[in-house]
């Protein structure tokens, strides 16, 4: 199975940086008995591998060779490949550029490389289906893609919509080989005008497609802002027992601080 990591974005919310935002140090990891800084995108790679990915495709812009230099040809048990997205043209464009390396009979999982979420193995809960979403509860769904459900069936994706009808947002998703090609074909039929994956999914559902939402996520942080970065550091510092207590952090620069269950302010 392939994991797809869309990493061609400019990261304007957390600039200036002297490197790609996907390499922002967030927390640390133990490597051969030595603690070292951990790039934020490593958290996603770890989760994709736990979810079953044995190959991971980074979709990068021409100016992000530092990602290739940092990760090389493998991470853990997964082999890595790189595809170039010439311009930051949205998530749909990034995801389907991975079709260059994804075989016609291979399933895929997609996550965002500037996020940290728990539980780590939550992708294992996604079923064998054409399209399924890993969902997380948030306090401010208007800053994300809110997923409206009827039972486990996805009825609508509300893309950064005020007064969203659901407090559950997708943090990652999985597609069967058939679902991946169906959505890619639909995207081309719609003249590749969908920037957000949510608008494409709505068209897919309207055309008779089926999506499943699984509420297996507990905490989710977008590290693309200074506030989100601080919250992620607090989330990691909480440790294994405290991670599920921290509510998800909204991705807007103007979002209010989130209060953790122990009363601290993130």
mmCIF file with all atom_site columns, N, CA and C in Angstrom, residues 18 53 83 97 108 182 213 231-232 253 256:
data_model
loop_
_atom_site.group_PDB
_atom_site.id
_atom_site.type_symbol
_atom_site.label_atom_id
_atom_site.label_alt_id
_atom_site.label_comp_id
_atom_site.label_asym_id
_atom_site.label_entity_id
_atom_site.label_seq_id
_atom_site.pdbx_PDB_ins_code
_atom_site.Cartn_x
_atom_site.Cartn_y
_atom_site.Cartn_z
_atom_site.occupancy
_atom_site.B_iso_or_equiv
_atom_site.pdbx_formal_charge
_atom_site.auth_seq_id
_atom_site.auth_comp_id
_atom_site.auth_asym_id
_atom_site.auth_atom_id
_atom_site.pdbx_PDB_model_num
ATOM 1  N N  . UNK A 1 18  ? 14.006  28.809 7.263  1.00 0.00 ? 18  UNK A N  1
ATOM 2  C CA . UNK A 1 18  ? 15.136  28.603 6.351  1.00 0.00 ? 18  UNK A CA 1
ATOM 3  C C  . UNK A 1 18  ? 15.095  27.218 5.717  1.00 0.00 ? 18  UNK A C  1
ATOM 4  N N  . UNK A 1 53  ? 1.229   1.111  5.165  1.00 0.00 ? 53  UNK A N  1
ATOM 5  C CA . UNK A 1 53  ? 1.978   1.565  3.998  1.00 0.00 ? 53  UNK A CA 1
ATOM 6  C C  . UNK A 1 53  ? 3.389   0.978  3.999  1.00 0.00 ? 53  UNK A C  1
ATOM 7  N N  . UNK A 1 83  ? 7.649   12.863 -6.150 1.00 0.00 ? 83  UNK A N  1
ATOM 8  C CA . UNK A 1 83  ? 7.030   13.379 -7.362 1.00 0.00 ? 83  UNK A CA 1
ATOM 9  C C  . UNK A 1 83  ? 6.950   14.889 -7.223 1.00 0.00 ? 83  UNK A C  1
ATOM 10 N N  . UNK A 1 97  ? -1.100  13.505 -8.538 1.00 0.00 ? 97  UNK A N  1
ATOM 11 C CA . UNK A 1 97  ? 0.224   13.440 -9.153 1.00 0.00 ? 97  UNK A CA 1
ATOM 12 C C  . UNK A 1 97  ? 0.965   12.174 -8.719 1.00 0.00 ? 97  UNK A C  1
ATOM 13 N N  . UNK A 1 108 ? -4.222  3.339  -1.449 1.00 0.00 ? 108 UNK A N  1
ATOM 14 C CA . UNK A 1 108 ? -3.439  4.485  -0.969 1.00 0.00 ? 108 UNK A CA 1
ATOM 15 C C  . UNK A 1 108 ? -4.041  5.033  0.319  1.00 0.00 ? 108 UNK A C  1
ATOM 16 N N  . UNK A 1 182 ? -11.255 6.168  -9.616 1.00 0.00 ? 182 UNK A N  1
ATOM 17 C CA . UNK A 1 182 ? -12.563 6.796  -9.820 1.00 0.00 ? 182 UNK A CA 1
ATOM 18 C C  . UNK A 1 182 ? -12.511 8.289  -9.507 1.00 0.00 ? 182 UNK A C  1
ATOM 19 N N  . UNK A 1 213 ? -16.995 7.311  7.195  1.00 0.00 ? 213 UNK A N  1
ATOM 20 C CA . UNK A 1 213 ? -16.276 8.070  8.206  1.00 0.00 ? 213 UNK A CA 1
ATOM 21 C C  . UNK A 1 213 ? -16.129 7.263  9.478  1.00 0.00 ? 213 UNK A C  1
ATOM 22 N N  . UNK A 1 231 ? 0.923   24.247 20.608 1.00 0.00 ? 231 UNK A N  1
ATOM 23 C CA . UNK A 1 231 ? -0.013  23.232 21.070 1.00 0.00 ? 231 UNK A CA 1
ATOM 24 C C  . UNK A 1 231 ? 0.523   21.832 20.837 1.00 0.00 ? 231 UNK A C  1
ATOM 25 N N  . UNK A 1 232 ? 1.176   21.625 19.682 1.00 0.00 ? 232 UNK A N  1
ATOM 26 C CA . UNK A 1 232 ? 1.756   20.318 19.391 1.00 0.00 ? 232 UNK A CA 1
ATOM 27 C C  . UNK A 1 232 ? 2.834   19.956 20.405 1.00 0.00 ? 232 UNK A C  1
ATOM 28 N N  . UNK A 1 253 ? -4.819  31.476 12.455 1.00 0.00 ? 253 UNK A N  1
ATOM 29 C CA . UNK A 1 253 ? -3.955  32.326 13.274 1.00 0.00 ? 253 UNK A CA 1
ATOM 30 C C  . UNK A 1 253 ? -4.763  33.054 14.347 1.00 0.00 ? 253 UNK A C  1
ATOM 31 N N  . UNK A 1 256 ? -8.743  30.985 19.165 1.00 0.00 ? 256 UNK A N  1
ATOM 32 C CA . UNK A 1 256 ? -8.502  31.153 20.599 1.00 0.00 ? 256 UNK A CA 1
ATOM 33 C C  . UNK A 1 256 ? -7.647  30.010 21.124 1.00 0.00 ? 256 UNK A C  1
#
